[in-house]
XYZ file of N, CA and C in Angstrom:
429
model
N 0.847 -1.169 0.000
C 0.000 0.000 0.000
C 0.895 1.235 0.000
N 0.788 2.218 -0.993
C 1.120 3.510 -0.883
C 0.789 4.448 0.089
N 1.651 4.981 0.915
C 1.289 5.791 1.438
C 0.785 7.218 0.751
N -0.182 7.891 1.689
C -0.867 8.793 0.931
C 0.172 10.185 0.498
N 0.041 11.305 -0.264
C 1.051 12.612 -0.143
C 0.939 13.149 0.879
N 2.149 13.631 0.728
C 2.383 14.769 2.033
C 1.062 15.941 2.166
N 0.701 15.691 3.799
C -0.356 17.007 4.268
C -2.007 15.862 3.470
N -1.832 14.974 2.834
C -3.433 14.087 2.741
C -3.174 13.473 3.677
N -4.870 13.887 4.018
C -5.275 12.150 5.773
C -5.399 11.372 4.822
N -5.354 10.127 5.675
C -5.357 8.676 5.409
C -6.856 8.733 5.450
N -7.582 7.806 4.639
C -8.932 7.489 4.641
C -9.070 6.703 3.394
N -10.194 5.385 3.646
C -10.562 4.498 2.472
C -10.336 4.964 0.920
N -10.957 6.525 1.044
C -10.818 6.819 -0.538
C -9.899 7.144 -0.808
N -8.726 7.798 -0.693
C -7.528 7.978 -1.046
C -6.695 7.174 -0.559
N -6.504 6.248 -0.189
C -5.349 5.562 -0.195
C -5.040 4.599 -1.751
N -3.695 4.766 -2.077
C -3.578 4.439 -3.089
C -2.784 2.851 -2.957
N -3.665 1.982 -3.962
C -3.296 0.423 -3.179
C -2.125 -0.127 -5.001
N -1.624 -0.735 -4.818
C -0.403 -0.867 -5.471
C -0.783 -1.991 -6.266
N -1.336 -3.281 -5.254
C -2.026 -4.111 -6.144
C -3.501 -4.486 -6.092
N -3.831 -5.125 -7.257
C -5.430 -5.786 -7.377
C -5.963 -5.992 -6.370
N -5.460 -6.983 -6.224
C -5.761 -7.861 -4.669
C -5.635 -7.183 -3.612
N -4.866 -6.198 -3.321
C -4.710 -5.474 -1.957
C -5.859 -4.740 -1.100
N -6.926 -4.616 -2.025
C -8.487 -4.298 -1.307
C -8.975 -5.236 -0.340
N -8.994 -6.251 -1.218
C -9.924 -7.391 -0.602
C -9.131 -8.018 0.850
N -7.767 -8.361 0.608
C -6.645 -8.559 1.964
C -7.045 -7.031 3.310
N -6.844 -6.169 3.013
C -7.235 -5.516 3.609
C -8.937 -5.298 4.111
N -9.717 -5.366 3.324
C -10.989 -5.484 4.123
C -11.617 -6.429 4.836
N -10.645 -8.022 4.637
C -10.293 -9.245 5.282
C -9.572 -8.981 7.195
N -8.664 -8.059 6.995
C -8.010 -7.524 8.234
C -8.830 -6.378 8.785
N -9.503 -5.437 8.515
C -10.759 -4.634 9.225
C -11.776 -5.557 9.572
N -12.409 -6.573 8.923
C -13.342 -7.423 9.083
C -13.495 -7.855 10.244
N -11.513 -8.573 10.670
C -11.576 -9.125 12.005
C -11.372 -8.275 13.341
N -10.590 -7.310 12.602
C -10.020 -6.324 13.981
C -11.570 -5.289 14.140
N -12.258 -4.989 13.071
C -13.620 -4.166 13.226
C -14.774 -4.963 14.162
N -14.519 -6.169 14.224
C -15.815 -7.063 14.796
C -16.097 -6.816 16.107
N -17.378 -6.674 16.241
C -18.080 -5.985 17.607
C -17.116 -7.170 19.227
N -16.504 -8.396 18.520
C -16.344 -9.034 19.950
C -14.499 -9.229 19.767
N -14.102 -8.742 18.293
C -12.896 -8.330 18.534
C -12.576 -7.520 19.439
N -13.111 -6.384 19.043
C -12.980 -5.153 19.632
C -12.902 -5.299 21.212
N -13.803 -6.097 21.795
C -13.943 -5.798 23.153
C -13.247 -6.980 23.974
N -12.784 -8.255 23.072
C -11.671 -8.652 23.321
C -10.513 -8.522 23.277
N -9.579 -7.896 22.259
C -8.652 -6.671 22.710
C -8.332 -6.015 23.348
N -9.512 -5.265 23.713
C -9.482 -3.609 25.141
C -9.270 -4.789 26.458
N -10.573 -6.083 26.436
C -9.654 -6.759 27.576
C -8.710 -7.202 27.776
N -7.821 -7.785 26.666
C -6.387 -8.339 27.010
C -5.182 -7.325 27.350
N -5.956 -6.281 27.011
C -4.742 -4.832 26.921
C -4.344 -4.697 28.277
N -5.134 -5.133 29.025
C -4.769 -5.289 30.757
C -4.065 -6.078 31.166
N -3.785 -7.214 30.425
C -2.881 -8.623 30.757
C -3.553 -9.927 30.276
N -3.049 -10.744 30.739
C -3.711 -12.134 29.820
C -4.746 -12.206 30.983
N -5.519 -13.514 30.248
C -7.045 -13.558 30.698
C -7.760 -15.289 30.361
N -8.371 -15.879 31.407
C -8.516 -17.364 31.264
C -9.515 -16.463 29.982
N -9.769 -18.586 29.869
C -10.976 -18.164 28.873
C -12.733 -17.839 29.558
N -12.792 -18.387 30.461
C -13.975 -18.368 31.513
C -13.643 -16.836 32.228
N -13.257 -16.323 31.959
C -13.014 -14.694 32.562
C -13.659 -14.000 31.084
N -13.196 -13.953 30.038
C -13.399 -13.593 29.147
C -15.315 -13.682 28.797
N -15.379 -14.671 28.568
C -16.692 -15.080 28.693
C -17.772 -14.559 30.049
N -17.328 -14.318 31.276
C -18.019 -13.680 32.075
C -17.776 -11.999 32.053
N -17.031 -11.499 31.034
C -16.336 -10.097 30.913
C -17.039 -9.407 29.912
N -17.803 -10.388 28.625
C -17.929 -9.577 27.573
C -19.519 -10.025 27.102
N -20.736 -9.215 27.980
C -21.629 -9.943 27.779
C -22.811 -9.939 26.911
N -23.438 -11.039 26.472
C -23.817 -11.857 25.584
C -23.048 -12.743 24.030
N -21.841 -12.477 24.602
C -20.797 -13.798 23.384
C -21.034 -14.962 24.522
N -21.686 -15.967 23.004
C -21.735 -17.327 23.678
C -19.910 -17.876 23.196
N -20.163 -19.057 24.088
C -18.729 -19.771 24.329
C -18.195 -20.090 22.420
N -19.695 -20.308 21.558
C -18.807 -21.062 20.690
C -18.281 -19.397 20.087
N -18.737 -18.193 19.965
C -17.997 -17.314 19.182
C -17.059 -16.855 19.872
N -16.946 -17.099 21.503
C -15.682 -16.743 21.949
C -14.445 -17.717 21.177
N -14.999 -18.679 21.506
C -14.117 -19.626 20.574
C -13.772 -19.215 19.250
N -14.639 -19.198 18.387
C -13.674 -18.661 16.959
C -13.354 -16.963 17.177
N -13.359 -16.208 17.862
C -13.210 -14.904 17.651
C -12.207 -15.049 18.299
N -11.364 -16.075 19.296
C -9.893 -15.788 20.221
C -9.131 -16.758 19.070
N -9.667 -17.915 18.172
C -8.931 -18.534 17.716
C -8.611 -17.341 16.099
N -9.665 -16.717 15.305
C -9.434 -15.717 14.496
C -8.145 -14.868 15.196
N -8.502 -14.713 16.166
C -7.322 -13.350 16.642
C -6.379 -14.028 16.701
N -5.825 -15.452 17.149
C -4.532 -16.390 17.004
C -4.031 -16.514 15.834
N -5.201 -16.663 14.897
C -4.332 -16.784 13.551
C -3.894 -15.878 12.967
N -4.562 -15.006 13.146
C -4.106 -13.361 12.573
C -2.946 -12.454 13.614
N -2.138 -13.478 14.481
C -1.563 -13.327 15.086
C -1.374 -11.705 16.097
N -2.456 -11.864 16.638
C -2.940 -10.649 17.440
C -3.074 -11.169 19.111
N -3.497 -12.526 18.949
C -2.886 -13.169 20.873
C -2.530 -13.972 20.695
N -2.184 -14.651 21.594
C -1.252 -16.024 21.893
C -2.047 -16.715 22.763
N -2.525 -18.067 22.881
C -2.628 -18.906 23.634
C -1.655 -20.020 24.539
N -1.861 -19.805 25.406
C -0.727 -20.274 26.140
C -1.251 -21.710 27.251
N -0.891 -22.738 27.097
C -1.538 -24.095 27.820
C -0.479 -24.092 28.992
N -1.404 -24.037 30.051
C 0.071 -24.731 30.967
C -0.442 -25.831 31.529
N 0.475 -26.818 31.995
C 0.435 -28.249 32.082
C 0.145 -28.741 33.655
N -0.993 -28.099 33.844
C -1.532 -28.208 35.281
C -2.910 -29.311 34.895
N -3.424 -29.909 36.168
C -4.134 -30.583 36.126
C -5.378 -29.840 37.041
N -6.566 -29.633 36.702
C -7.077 -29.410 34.848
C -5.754 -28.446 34.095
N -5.608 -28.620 33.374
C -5.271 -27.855 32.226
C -5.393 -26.147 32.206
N -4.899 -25.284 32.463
C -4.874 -23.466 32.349
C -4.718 -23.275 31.358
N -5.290 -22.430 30.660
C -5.027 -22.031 29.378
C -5.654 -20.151 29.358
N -4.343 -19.444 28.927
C -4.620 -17.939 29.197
C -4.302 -17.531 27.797
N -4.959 -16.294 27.439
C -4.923 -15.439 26.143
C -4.051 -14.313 26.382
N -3.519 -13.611 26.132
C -2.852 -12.536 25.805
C -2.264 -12.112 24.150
N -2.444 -10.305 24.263
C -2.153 -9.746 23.452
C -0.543 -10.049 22.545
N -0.403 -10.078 21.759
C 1.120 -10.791 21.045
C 1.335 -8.778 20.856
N 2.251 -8.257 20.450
C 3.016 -7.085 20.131
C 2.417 -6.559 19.131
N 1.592 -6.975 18.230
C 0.497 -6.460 17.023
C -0.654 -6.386 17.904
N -1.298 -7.330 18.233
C -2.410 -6.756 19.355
C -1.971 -5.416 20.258
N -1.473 -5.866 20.926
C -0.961 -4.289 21.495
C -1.173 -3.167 20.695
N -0.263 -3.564 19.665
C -0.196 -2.259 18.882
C -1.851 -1.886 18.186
N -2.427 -3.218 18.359
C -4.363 -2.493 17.709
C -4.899 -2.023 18.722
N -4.353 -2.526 19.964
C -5.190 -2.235 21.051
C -5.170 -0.714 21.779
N -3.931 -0.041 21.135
C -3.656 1.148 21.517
C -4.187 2.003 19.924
N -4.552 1.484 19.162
C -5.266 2.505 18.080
C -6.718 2.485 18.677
N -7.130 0.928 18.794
C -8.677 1.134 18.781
C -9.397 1.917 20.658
N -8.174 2.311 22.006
C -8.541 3.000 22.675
C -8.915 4.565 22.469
N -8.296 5.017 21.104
C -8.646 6.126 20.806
C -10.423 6.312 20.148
N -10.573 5.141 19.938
C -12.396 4.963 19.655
C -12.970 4.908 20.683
N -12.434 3.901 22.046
C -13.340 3.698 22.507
C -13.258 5.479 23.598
N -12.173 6.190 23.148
C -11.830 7.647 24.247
C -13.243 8.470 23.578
N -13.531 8.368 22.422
C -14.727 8.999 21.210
C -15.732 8.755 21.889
N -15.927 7.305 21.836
C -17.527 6.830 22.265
C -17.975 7.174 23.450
N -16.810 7.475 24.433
C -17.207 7.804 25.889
C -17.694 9.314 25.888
N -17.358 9.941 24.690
C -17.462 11.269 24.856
C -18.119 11.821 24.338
N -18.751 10.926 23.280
C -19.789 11.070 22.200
C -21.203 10.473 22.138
N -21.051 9.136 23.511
C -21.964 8.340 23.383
C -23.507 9.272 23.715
N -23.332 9.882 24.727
C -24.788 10.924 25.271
C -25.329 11.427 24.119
N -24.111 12.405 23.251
C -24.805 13.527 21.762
C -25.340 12.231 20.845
N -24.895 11.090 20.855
C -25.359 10.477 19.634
C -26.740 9.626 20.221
N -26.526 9.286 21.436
C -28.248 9.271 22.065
C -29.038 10.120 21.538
N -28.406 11.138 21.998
C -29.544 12.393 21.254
C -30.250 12.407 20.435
N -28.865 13.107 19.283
C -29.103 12.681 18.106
C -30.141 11.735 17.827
N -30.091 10.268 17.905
C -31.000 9.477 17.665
C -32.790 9.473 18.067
N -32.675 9.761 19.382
C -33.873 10.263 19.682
C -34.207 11.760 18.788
N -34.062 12.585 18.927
C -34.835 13.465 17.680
C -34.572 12.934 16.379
N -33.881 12.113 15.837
C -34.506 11.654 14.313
C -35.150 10.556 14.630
N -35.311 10.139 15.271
C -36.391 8.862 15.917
C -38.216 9.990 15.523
N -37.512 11.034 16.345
C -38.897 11.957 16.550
C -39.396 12.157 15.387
N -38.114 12.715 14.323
C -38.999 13.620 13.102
C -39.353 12.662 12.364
N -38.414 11.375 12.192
C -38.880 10.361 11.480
C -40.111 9.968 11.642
N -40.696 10.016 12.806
C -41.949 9.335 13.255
C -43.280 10.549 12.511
N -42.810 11.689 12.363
C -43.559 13.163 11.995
C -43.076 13.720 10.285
N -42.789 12.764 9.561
C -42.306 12.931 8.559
C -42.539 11.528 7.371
N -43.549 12.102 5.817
C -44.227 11.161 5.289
C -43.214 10.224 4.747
N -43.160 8.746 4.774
C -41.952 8.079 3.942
C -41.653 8.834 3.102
N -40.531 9.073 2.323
C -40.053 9.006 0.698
C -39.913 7.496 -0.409
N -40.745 7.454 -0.941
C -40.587 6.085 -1.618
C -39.148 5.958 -2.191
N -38.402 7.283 -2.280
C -36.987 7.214 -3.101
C -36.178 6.598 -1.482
N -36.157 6.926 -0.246
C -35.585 6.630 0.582
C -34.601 8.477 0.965
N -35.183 9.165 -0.219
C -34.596 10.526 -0.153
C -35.685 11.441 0.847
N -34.872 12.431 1.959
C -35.847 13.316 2.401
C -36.177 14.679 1.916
């Protein structure tokens, strides 16, 4: 991927991609790091590693089987590490690998937004909730 010119932000439409294929690889890697139980599995490991039964009582309504593929997705995409230790039962802890980290400190700057934004966009929603409700459809979907 090209980086953008000097003094352009970075954003979907201008970034200039080098090859064919380099869209689709990339919207493959937002896919997983964008996912509502990525996300909030990340911000938890950013604290330290974490059983898997912590995780699951931490992030609620993920059932066990998408905890399961959403910690094993993040293993393969090498963002945590699973770690077995040889105790009887069996321990097994997650932690962030040095790329996690490094997402986990981009995507706190979202969650610094949402804390600060979450009330206005309540708002927001409730009065277009309102006018919507006081306003005739558009069959175009245009207002």
């Amino acid at each position: 991927m090209n980086t953008p010119q000097e003094g352009t932000p970075m954003s979907p439409r201008n970034n200039q991609l080098t090859r064919k294929d380099a869209c689709p690889a990339v919207r493959e890697v937002l896919n997983r790091v964008g996912d509502k139980w990525s996300v909030q599995i990340v911000a938890l490991l950013g604290d330290g590693a974490m059983r898997f039964s912590e995780l699951r009582r931490a992030i609620e309504g993920i059932s066990q089987r998408m905890l399961t593929l959403t910690l094993r997705g993040l293993e393969r995409d090498g963002l945590v590490t699973r770690t077995v230790f040889p105790e009887i039962p069996p321990r097994v802890e997650y932690r962030l690998t040095a790329r996690g980290q490094s997402l986990n400190e981009a995507t706190c700057a979202m969650w610094l937004w949402v804390d600060a934004n979450a009330d206005a966009v309540e708002r927001s929603r409730r009065e277009y909730d309102e006018t919507a409700r006081h306003t005739p459809a558009d069959p175009a979907g245009i207002a």
